[in-house]
Amino acid sequence: MPNLHNHLNNLPMKNRLFQATVACLLCVMGCFCVSCAPKADPYKDTIKDIIVKAEVPLIQLESNFNGERLSYQIENPNFYDSVKIAAGTATPKPAVFQAASLSKVVFAYIVMKMYDKGEINLDTPICNYTDIDRFVDKESAAKLTARLVLNHRTGLPNWSKGPSTEEWPTSPITFKFPVDSCYGYSGEGFAYLQRAVEKIRGKKIDEIAKEEVFAPLGMEYTSYEWQPMYDTLTVDGYNKDGENRGKGRHPRANVGYTLRTCAADYSKFLQALLDGTGLSPEAKEVFFTPCAEKAIRYAGNHRKSDDSIAWAMGIGTEDNAEFGKVLWHWGDNGSFKALFIIIPSANGYLTYFTNSNHGHDIINDITALIIKNQAPFAINDWINKKND
């Protein structure tokens, strides 16, 4: 390599000054370019590796901890054309997903806002607001309250019949357990409370949700009912064998499972929950306070994860050694799976949506990457493991 110092010494003074100036400028520009080069994304490639390994076609993820926001929509090249992925046209943006049971938390928020306004009493029998015609055991049905529904302590089954069938709206409902005897996850209970809310307001649930949640929070892609925009924005779901099962249109709005949304929209809702937007401090406290009994998911099969999980008003809680009380919910419509975790002590949340039956296989990997928890959340085992 030529010696720059000797080369400059052999030039006339004017040329030496000029070239020295140029050399200094190039040096400064080089340093500037290095310092201003875009930083490598510490998450995107890892998230992609996680979904490829788990055979998840698509993930949308949003998180915000102490103002540091992450937002991703990442396609699996084994399911989508890599050329289209590179061009950003593999899937619609924003892709809209089935939110599955994350639908319930939006409804719980509506109920708590109504409670705050004195429109509904959490401990008044729901039969005071609507009929109990579908229930076989009328005496037990007359004991059901909004609190029992939101705590999942109604004693009802998840569904009396497939809720998307023609028969479901008139199908008879029988009790699985005595009322308020144990935790028992039930979409049927939420659908019953939905009818009461609609009766109180004199409106259908999607209209109520738009007024109370979607419009105020700017959730423009979110609805309990199918919208024309979903024809192009909604993504197909994939079963455990990687087979395309389509978009899965639902025949009627049901607060138990029919919400469609995108991660960016739902993150606005999670921020509202974290902030207590639209709720008095007392209502927020009631909303997030779990009942005393733990949420033993499988009756007669007490697992270690059950010791940490309880249910508040339509939202799960975990007693976590690292973070204290954690708020969460999962969504499972088979070929669409979703999750959110709110950590009040860390002033933040994480949510993700997938179009895959394998969408909950990635919980530990995603939380460790984004939240950086020292030990896995009990949430993972509570969702994924039937036995210890």
Tab-separated table of C-alpha atoms in Angstrom:
chain	number	residue	atom	x	y	z
A	1	MET	CA	0.000	0.000	0.000
A	2	PRO	CA	1.437	3.449	-0.934
A	3	ASN	CA	2.610	5.591	1.998
A	4	LEU	CA	0.195	8.545	2.116
A	5	HIS	CA	2.582	10.668	4.227
A	6	ASN	CA	5.492	10.309	1.750
A	7	HIS	CA	3.184	10.906	-1.190
A	8	LEU	CA	1.936	14.189	0.284
A	9	ASN	CA	5.507	15.341	1.070
A	10	ASN	CA	6.475	14.999	-2.602
A	11	LEU	CA	3.629	17.271	-3.786
A	12	PRO	CA	3.639	21.083	-4.078
A	13	MET	CA	2.306	22.788	-0.942
A	14	LYS	CA	-1.028	23.805	-2.553
A	15	ASN	CA	-1.685	20.255	-3.783
A	16	ARG	CA	-0.638	18.820	-0.441
A	17	LEU	CA	-3.095	21.037	1.407
A	18	PHE	CA	-5.891	20.150	-1.021
A	19	GLN	CA	-5.340	16.402	-0.841
A	20	ALA	CA	-4.937	16.467	2.938
A	21	THR	CA	-8.265	18.282	3.189
A	22	VAL	CA	-9.914	15.718	0.923
A	23	ALA	CA	-8.426	12.876	2.962
A	24	CYS	CA	-9.786	14.382	6.188
A	25	LEU	CA	-13.226	14.847	4.652
A	26	LEU	CA	-13.273	11.260	3.421
A	27	CYS	CA	-12.280	10.067	6.865
A	28	VAL	CA	-15.044	12.085	8.519
A	29	MET	CA	-17.591	10.913	5.953
A	30	GLY	CA	-16.506	7.332	6.467
A	31	CYS	CA	-16.977	7.625	10.211
A	32	PHE	CA	-20.358	9.295	9.680
A	33	CYS	CA	-21.537	6.542	7.340
A	34	VAL	CA	-20.482	3.820	9.770
A	35	SER	CA	-22.223	5.491	12.699
A	36	CYS	CA	-25.399	6.144	10.680
A	37	ALA	CA	-25.629	2.706	9.072
A	38	PRO	CA	-28.961	1.044	9.903
A	39	LYS	CA	-28.692	-1.230	12.908
A	40	ALA	CA	-29.442	-4.911	12.426
A	41	ASP	CA	-32.901	-5.870	13.697
A	42	PRO	CA	-32.256	-8.020	16.788
A	43	TYR	CA	-35.645	-9.770	16.573
A	44	LYS	CA	-36.884	-10.215	13.005
A	45	ASP	CA	-34.616	-13.070	11.893
A	46	THR	CA	-35.062	-14.892	15.191
A	47	ILE	CA	-38.858	-14.641	14.994
A	48	LYS	CA	-38.677	-15.978	11.453
A	49	ASP	CA	-36.538	-18.903	12.632
A	50	ILE	CA	-39.054	-19.622	15.404
A	51	ILE	CA	-42.062	-19.794	13.068
A	52	VAL	CA	-40.172	-21.823	10.458
A	53	LYS	CA	-39.181	-24.385	13.095
A	54	ALA	CA	-42.751	-24.561	14.426
A	55	GLU	CA	-44.275	-24.689	10.916
A	56	VAL	CA	-46.319	-21.536	11.492
A	57	PRO	CA	-47.118	-19.832	8.153
A	58	LEU	CA	-47.569	-16.257	9.390
A	59	ILE	CA	-47.193	-14.259	12.575
A	60	GLN	CA	-48.158	-10.732	13.527
A	61	LEU	CA	-46.572	-9.475	16.720
A	62	GLU	CA	-46.831	-6.249	18.689
A	63	SER	CA	-45.203	-5.358	21.972
A	64	ASN	CA	-44.667	-2.201	23.967
A	65	PHE	CA	-42.657	-2.105	27.171
A	66	ASN	CA	-41.927	1.303	28.685
A	67	GLY	CA	-42.484	2.986	25.329
A	68	GLU	CA	-40.243	0.655	23.297
A	69	ARG	CA	-42.596	-0.650	20.627
A	70	LEU	CA	-42.030	-3.623	18.337
A	71	SER	CA	-44.260	-4.387	15.349
A	72	TYR	CA	-43.824	-7.312	12.957
A	73	GLN	CA	-45.642	-9.253	10.264
A	74	ILE	CA	-43.411	-12.128	9.223
A	75	GLU	CA	-44.133	-14.829	6.637
A	76	ASN	CA	-42.747	-18.354	6.586
A	77	PRO	CA	-41.085	-18.925	3.166
A	78	ASN	CA	-42.074	-22.600	3.327
A	79	PHE	CA	-45.717	-21.518	2.995
A	80	TYR	CA	-45.492	-18.296	0.984
A	81	ASP	CA	-43.660	-17.394	-2.235
A	82	SER	CA	-40.224	-16.056	-1.227
A	83	VAL	CA	-40.239	-13.614	-4.169
A	84	LYS	CA	-43.546	-12.177	-2.991
A	85	ILE	CA	-42.232	-12.048	0.577
A	86	ALA	CA	-39.246	-10.014	-0.624
A	87	ALA	CA	-41.608	-7.704	-2.509
A	88	GLY	CA	-43.874	-7.391	0.522
A	89	THR	CA	-46.882	-8.848	-1.305
A	90	ALA	CA	-47.058	-12.390	0.057
A	91	THR	CA	-49.872	-11.591	2.480
A	92	PRO	CA	-52.169	-8.579	2.847
A	93	LYS	CA	-51.034	-5.741	5.069
A	94	PRO	CA	-52.406	-5.577	7.583
A	95	ALA	CA	-53.403	-9.234	7.525
A	96	VAL	CA	-56.563	-9.870	9.539
A	97	PHE	CA	-56.805	-12.947	11.771
A	98	GLN	CA	-59.448	-14.780	13.731
A	99	ALA	CA	-58.867	-13.636	17.310
A	100	ALA	CA	-60.696	-16.670	18.726
A	101	SER	CA	-61.148	-16.322	22.504
A	102	LEU	CA	-59.366	-12.986	22.609
A	103	SER	CA	-62.890	-11.932	21.587
A	104	LYS	CA	-63.980	-12.542	25.182
A	105	VAL	CA	-61.676	-9.928	26.683
A	106	VAL	CA	-63.066	-7.158	24.482
A	107	PHE	CA	-66.553	-8.159	25.613
A	108	ALA	CA	-65.468	-8.256	29.265
A	109	TYR	CA	-64.190	-4.685	28.881
A	110	ILE	CA	-67.596	-3.641	27.513
A	111	VAL	CA	-69.350	-5.281	30.467
A	112	MET	CA	-67.018	-3.545	32.918
A	113	LYS	CA	-67.712	-0.179	31.279
A	114	MET	CA	-71.432	-0.862	31.615
A	115	TYR	CA	-70.911	-1.852	35.251
A	116	ASP	CA	-69.033	1.398	35.787
A	117	LYS	CA	-72.015	3.330	34.398
A	118	GLY	CA	-74.524	1.420	36.521
A	119	GLU	CA	-76.115	-0.293	33.501
A	120	ILE	CA	-75.481	-3.816	34.758
A	121	ASN	CA	-74.920	-5.347	38.175
A	122	LEU	CA	-72.260	-8.048	38.272
A	123	ASP	CA	-74.143	-10.024	40.936
A	124	THR	CA	-77.721	-9.669	39.685
A	125	PRO	CA	-79.031	-12.848	38.003
A	126	ILE	CA	-78.740	-12.501	34.240
A	127	CYS	CA	-82.290	-13.820	33.908
A	128	ASN	CA	-83.398	-10.396	35.154
A	129	TYR	CA	-82.156	-9.016	31.830
A	130	THR	CA	-82.969	-11.783	29.356
A	131	ASP	CA	-84.688	-15.177	29.094
A	132	ILE	CA	-83.386	-18.612	30.112
A	133	ASP	CA	-85.390	-20.571	27.543
A	134	ARG	CA	-82.482	-22.680	26.278
A	135	PHE	CA	-81.459	-23.948	29.709
A	136	VAL	CA	-82.730	-27.377	30.724
A	137	ASP	CA	-82.164	-26.700	34.437
A	138	LYS	CA	-84.022	-23.423	34.978
A	139	GLU	CA	-83.282	-23.335	38.714
A	140	SER	CA	-79.524	-23.406	38.117
A	141	ALA	CA	-79.793	-20.975	35.210
A	142	ALA	CA	-81.526	-18.466	37.475
A	143	LYS	CA	-78.377	-18.359	39.647
A	144	LEU	CA	-76.067	-17.229	36.846
A	145	THR	CA	-74.587	-13.733	37.115
A	146	ALA	CA	-72.209	-11.648	35.031
A	147	ARG	CA	-69.485	-12.199	37.636
A	148	LEU	CA	-69.829	-15.979	37.409
A	149	VAL	CA	-69.740	-15.826	33.604
A	150	LEU	CA	-66.618	-13.639	33.502
A	151	ASN	CA	-64.900	-15.789	36.164
A	152	HIS	CA	-65.833	-18.969	34.218
A	153	ARG	CA	-67.646	-20.420	37.225
A	154	THR	CA	-71.073	-20.990	35.639
A	155	GLY	CA	-70.822	-24.785	35.545
A	156	LEU	CA	-71.678	-24.661	31.839
A	157	PRO	CA	-69.867	-26.554	29.069
A	158	ASN	CA	-67.759	-24.657	26.564
A	159	TRP	CA	-70.520	-25.064	23.946
A	160	SER	CA	-73.782	-27.010	23.855
A	161	LYS	CA	-73.234	-27.559	20.117
A	162	GLY	CA	-70.816	-26.188	17.572
A	163	PRO	CA	-71.548	-22.433	17.783
A	164	SER	CA	-71.254	-21.966	14.023
A	165	THR	CA	-73.918	-24.583	13.271
A	166	GLU	CA	-77.500	-23.749	12.332
A	167	GLU	CA	-78.759	-25.711	15.339
A	168	TRP	CA	-76.729	-23.890	17.982
A	169	PRO	CA	-79.001	-20.822	18.621
A	170	THR	CA	-81.873	-23.054	19.759
A	171	SER	CA	-79.926	-26.025	21.137
A	172	PRO	CA	-80.687	-26.995	24.761
A	173	ILE	CA	-78.018	-26.124	27.344
A	174	THR	CA	-77.250	-28.522	30.184
A	175	PHE	CA	-74.925	-27.903	33.122
A	176	LYS	CA	-71.625	-29.750	33.400
A	177	PHE	CA	-70.972	-28.800	37.054
A	178	PRO	CA	-73.005	-27.184	39.848
A	179	VAL	CA	-73.061	-23.385	39.562
A	180	ASP	CA	-70.036	-21.699	41.218
A	181	SER	CA	-68.498	-25.030	42.241
A	182	CYS	CA	-65.309	-24.837	40.171
A	183	TYR	CA	-63.544	-23.205	37.245
A	184	GLY	CA	-64.992	-24.359	33.928
A	185	TYR	CA	-64.177	-22.477	30.737
A	186	SER	CA	-67.404	-21.660	28.912
A	187	GLY	CA	-68.130	-19.805	25.709
A	188	GLU	CA	-71.790	-20.638	26.264
A	189	GLY	CA	-71.821	-18.465	29.383
A	190	PHE	CA	-70.385	-15.515	27.444
A	191	ALA	CA	-72.982	-15.937	24.696
A	192	TYR	CA	-75.736	-15.868	27.337
A	193	LEU	CA	-74.344	-12.665	28.854
A	194	GLN	CA	-74.072	-11.223	25.328
A	195	ARG	CA	-77.841	-11.551	24.942
A	196	ALA	CA	-78.334	-9.665	28.201
A	197	VAL	CA	-76.019	-6.845	27.105
A	198	GLU	CA	-77.826	-6.580	23.764
A	199	LYS	CA	-81.174	-6.487	25.570
A	200	ILE	CA	-80.010	-3.757	27.964
A	201	ARG	CA	-78.658	-1.567	25.160
A	202	GLY	CA	-81.276	-2.467	22.550
A	203	LYS	CA	-78.482	-3.006	19.999
A	204	LYS	CA	-76.478	-5.852	18.482
A	205	ILE	CA	-73.098	-6.563	20.007
A	206	ASP	CA	-70.991	-5.367	17.080
A	207	GLU	CA	-72.693	-1.969	17.153
A	208	ILE	CA	-72.108	-1.762	20.906
A	209	ALA	CA	-68.477	-2.790	20.463
A	210	LYS	CA	-67.939	-0.115	17.819
A	211	GLU	CA	-69.319	2.549	20.131
A	212	GLU	CA	-67.488	1.423	23.262
A	213	VAL	CA	-64.205	0.042	21.917
A	214	PHE	CA	-63.410	-0.028	18.212
A	215	ALA	CA	-64.172	3.590	17.276
A	216	PRO	CA	-62.742	5.265	20.405
A	217	LEU	CA	-59.518	3.259	20.168
A	218	GLY	CA	-59.141	3.505	16.382
A	219	MET	CA	-59.456	-0.252	15.773
A	220	GLU	CA	-60.497	0.129	12.130
A	221	TYR	CA	-59.888	-3.498	11.092
A	222	THR	CA	-61.712	-5.121	14.021
A	223	SER	CA	-65.237	-6.545	14.147
A	224	TYR	CA	-67.300	-9.401	15.584
A	225	GLU	CA	-69.073	-9.626	12.214
A	226	TRP	CA	-67.712	-10.280	8.732
A	227	GLN	CA	-66.878	-7.030	6.931
A	228	PRO	CA	-66.431	-6.569	3.138
A	229	MET	CA	-62.764	-5.640	3.645
A	230	TYR	CA	-62.167	-9.102	5.101
A	231	ASP	CA	-62.629	-10.621	1.637
A	232	THR	CA	-59.110	-9.431	0.802
A	233	LEU	CA	-57.509	-8.837	4.216
A	234	THR	CA	-58.345	-12.037	6.093
A	235	VAL	CA	-55.704	-14.761	5.829
A	236	ASP	CA	-56.326	-18.491	5.526
A	237	GLY	CA	-55.728	-20.786	8.484
A	238	TYR	CA	-53.610	-23.966	8.414
A	239	ASN	CA	-54.204	-27.166	10.380
A	240	LYS	CA	-51.622	-29.282	12.221
A	241	ASP	CA	-50.649	-30.999	8.958
A	242	GLY	CA	-50.035	-27.690	7.211
A	243	GLU	CA	-53.186	-27.949	5.104
A	244	ASN	CA	-55.022	-24.771	4.130
A	245	ARG	CA	-58.413	-24.629	5.875
A	246	GLY	CA	-59.559	-21.288	4.468
A	247	LYS	CA	-60.709	-18.089	6.136
A	248	GLY	CA	-63.514	-19.644	8.189
A	249	ARG	CA	-66.476	-17.263	7.987
A	250	HIS	CA	-68.852	-17.350	10.963
A	251	PRO	CA	-72.642	-17.102	10.554
A	252	ARG	CA	-73.285	-14.674	13.432
A	253	ALA	CA	-71.500	-12.398	15.892
A	254	ASN	CA	-70.543	-14.293	19.033
A	255	VAL	CA	-68.428	-12.672	21.753
A	256	GLY	CA	-66.942	-16.051	22.596
A	257	TYR	CA	-64.929	-16.483	19.407
A	258	THR	CA	-65.839	-14.488	16.243
A	259	LEU	CA	-63.717	-11.345	16.604
A	260	ARG	CA	-61.414	-10.602	13.677
A	261	THR	CA	-58.571	-8.178	14.091
A	262	CYS	CA	-54.906	-7.489	13.449
A	263	ALA	CA	-52.122	-7.219	16.012
A	264	ALA	CA	-51.792	-3.447	15.578
A	265	ASP	CA	-55.492	-2.970	16.347
A	266	TYR	CA	-55.514	-5.342	19.283
A	267	SER	CA	-52.428	-3.708	20.759
A	268	LYS	CA	-54.425	-0.469	21.023
A	269	PHE	CA	-56.952	-2.351	23.104
A	270	LEU	CA	-54.218	-3.833	25.319
A	271	GLN	CA	-52.761	-0.381	25.906
A	272	ALA	CA	-56.239	0.768	26.952
A	273	LEU	CA	-56.454	-2.123	29.420
A	274	LEU	CA	-53.023	-1.320	30.806
A	275	ASP	CA	-53.933	2.345	31.213
A	276	GLY	CA	-57.465	1.690	32.475
A	277	THR	CA	-58.870	3.845	29.678
A	278	GLY	CA	-62.615	4.387	30.022
A	279	LEU	CA	-62.768	2.820	33.492
A	280	SER	CA	-62.821	4.271	36.968
A	281	PRO	CA	-59.977	3.114	39.266
A	282	GLU	CA	-62.518	1.018	41.186
A	283	ALA	CA	-63.822	-0.686	38.034
A	284	LYS	CA	-60.285	-1.393	36.839
A	285	GLU	CA	-59.485	-2.966	40.206
A	286	VAL	CA	-62.565	-5.192	40.018
A	287	PHE	CA	-61.762	-6.082	36.391
A	288	PHE	CA	-58.274	-7.378	37.142
A	289	THR	CA	-58.797	-8.955	40.571
A	290	PRO	CA	-58.962	-12.763	40.289
A	291	CYS	CA	-61.390	-14.869	42.261
A	292	ALA	CA	-59.864	-16.735	45.192
A	293	GLU	CA	-59.996	-20.186	43.609
A	294	LYS	CA	-57.357	-21.220	41.090
A	295	ALA	CA	-58.311	-22.011	37.495
A	296	ILE	CA	-57.835	-25.773	37.422
A	297	ARG	CA	-58.380	-26.299	33.723
A	298	TYR	CA	-59.088	-30.037	33.778
A	299	ALA	CA	-61.412	-31.052	36.619
A	300	GLY	CA	-59.862	-33.824	38.689
A	301	ASN	CA	-56.440	-33.309	37.096
A	302	HIS	CA	-54.525	-30.734	39.131
A	303	ARG	CA	-51.333	-29.729	37.317
A	304	LYS	CA	-48.447	-27.650	38.646
A	305	SER	CA	-49.313	-24.780	36.276
A	306	ASP	CA	-52.803	-24.566	37.819
A	307	ASP	CA	-51.238	-23.302	41.056
A	308	SER	CA	-50.253	-20.026	39.365
A	309	ILE	CA	-53.329	-19.373	37.207
A	310	ALA	CA	-56.624	-17.783	38.241
A	311	TRP	CA	-59.394	-15.878	36.472
A	312	ALA	CA	-60.419	-12.286	36.934
A	313	MET	CA	-63.338	-10.652	35.090
A	314	GLY	CA	-62.930	-12.274	31.696
A	315	ILE	CA	-59.139	-12.245	31.778
A	316	GLY	CA	-56.584	-14.744	33.078
A	317	THR	CA	-53.979	-13.947	35.723
A	318	GLU	CA	-50.664	-15.544	36.598
A	319	ASP	CA	-48.850	-15.117	39.905
A	320	ASN	CA	-45.325	-14.778	38.556
A	321	ALA	CA	-42.222	-14.792	40.771
A	322	GLU	CA	-40.382	-12.383	38.472
A	323	PHE	CA	-43.115	-9.935	37.443
A	324	GLY	CA	-45.854	-10.232	40.059
A	325	LYS	CA	-49.404	-10.321	38.678
A	326	VAL	CA	-49.518	-10.942	34.938
A	327	LEU	CA	-52.714	-10.570	32.878
A	328	TRP	CA	-53.224	-12.787	29.863
A	329	HIS	CA	-55.549	-14.660	27.522
A	330	TRP	CA	-55.167	-17.178	24.764
A	331	GLY	CA	-57.164	-17.696	21.587
A	332	ASP	CA	-57.699	-21.054	19.897
A	333	ASN	CA	-59.943	-21.515	16.876
A	334	GLY	CA	-58.010	-24.559	15.694
A	335	SER	CA	-56.212	-23.148	12.667
A	336	PHE	CA	-55.908	-19.692	14.244
A	337	LYS	CA	-54.127	-19.228	17.565
A	338	ALA	CA	-53.293	-16.065	19.440
A	339	LEU	CA	-51.998	-14.844	22.784
A	340	PHE	CA	-51.496	-11.711	24.805
A	341	ILE	CA	-49.607	-11.036	28.018
A	342	ILE	CA	-49.879	-7.773	29.954
A	343	ILE	CA	-47.250	-7.105	32.630
A	344	PRO	CA	-48.299	-4.098	34.719
A	345	SER	CA	-45.033	-4.096	36.701
A	346	ALA	CA	-43.075	-3.747	33.442
A	347	ASN	CA	-45.548	-1.221	32.023
A	348	GLY	CA	-46.114	-3.210	28.878
A	349	TYR	CA	-47.658	-5.992	26.859
A	350	LEU	CA	-46.962	-8.554	24.155
A	351	THR	CA	-49.472	-9.978	21.703
A	352	TYR	CA	-49.197	-12.191	18.658
A	353	PHE	CA	-51.576	-13.739	16.128
A	354	THR	CA	-50.935	-16.781	13.941
A	355	ASN	CA	-52.849	-18.640	11.249
A	356	SER	CA	-51.726	-22.053	12.398
A	357	ASN	CA	-52.684	-24.943	14.634
A	358	HIS	CA	-49.079	-24.741	15.882
A	359	GLY	CA	-49.473	-21.152	17.042
A	360	HIS	CA	-49.115	-21.974	20.740
A	361	ASP	CA	-46.004	-24.114	20.276
A	362	ILE	CA	-43.961	-20.904	20.138
A	363	ILE	CA	-45.044	-19.302	23.431
A	364	ASN	CA	-41.833	-19.974	25.355
A	365	ASP	CA	-39.549	-18.949	22.488
A	366	ILE	CA	-41.439	-15.723	21.736
A	367	THR	CA	-41.759	-14.618	25.359
A	368	ALA	CA	-38.099	-15.347	26.093
A	369	LEU	CA	-37.074	-13.298	23.054
A	370	ILE	CA	-39.334	-10.280	23.610
A	371	ILE	CA	-39.994	-10.195	27.362
A	372	LYS	CA	-36.684	-11.829	28.332
A	373	ASN	CA	-38.262	-13.593	31.296
A	374	GLN	CA	-35.787	-15.657	33.315
A	375	ALA	CA	-38.140	-18.656	33.602
A	376	PRO	CA	-41.018	-19.789	31.363
A	377	PHE	CA	-44.457	-18.435	32.187
A	378	ALA	CA	-46.872	-20.959	33.712
A	379	ILE	CA	-49.205	-19.841	30.920
A	380	ASN	CA	-47.389	-22.090	28.433
A	381	ASP	CA	-47.919	-25.308	30.387
A	382	TRP	CA	-51.461	-24.324	31.377
A	383	ILE	CA	-52.356	-24.008	27.686
A	384	ASN	CA	-50.266	-26.774	26.167
A	385	LYS	CA	-49.877	-29.585	28.717
A	386	LYS	CA	-52.787	-31.739	29.781
A	387	ASN	CA	-50.632	-33.588	32.294
A	388	ASP	CA	-47.435	-32.759	34.211
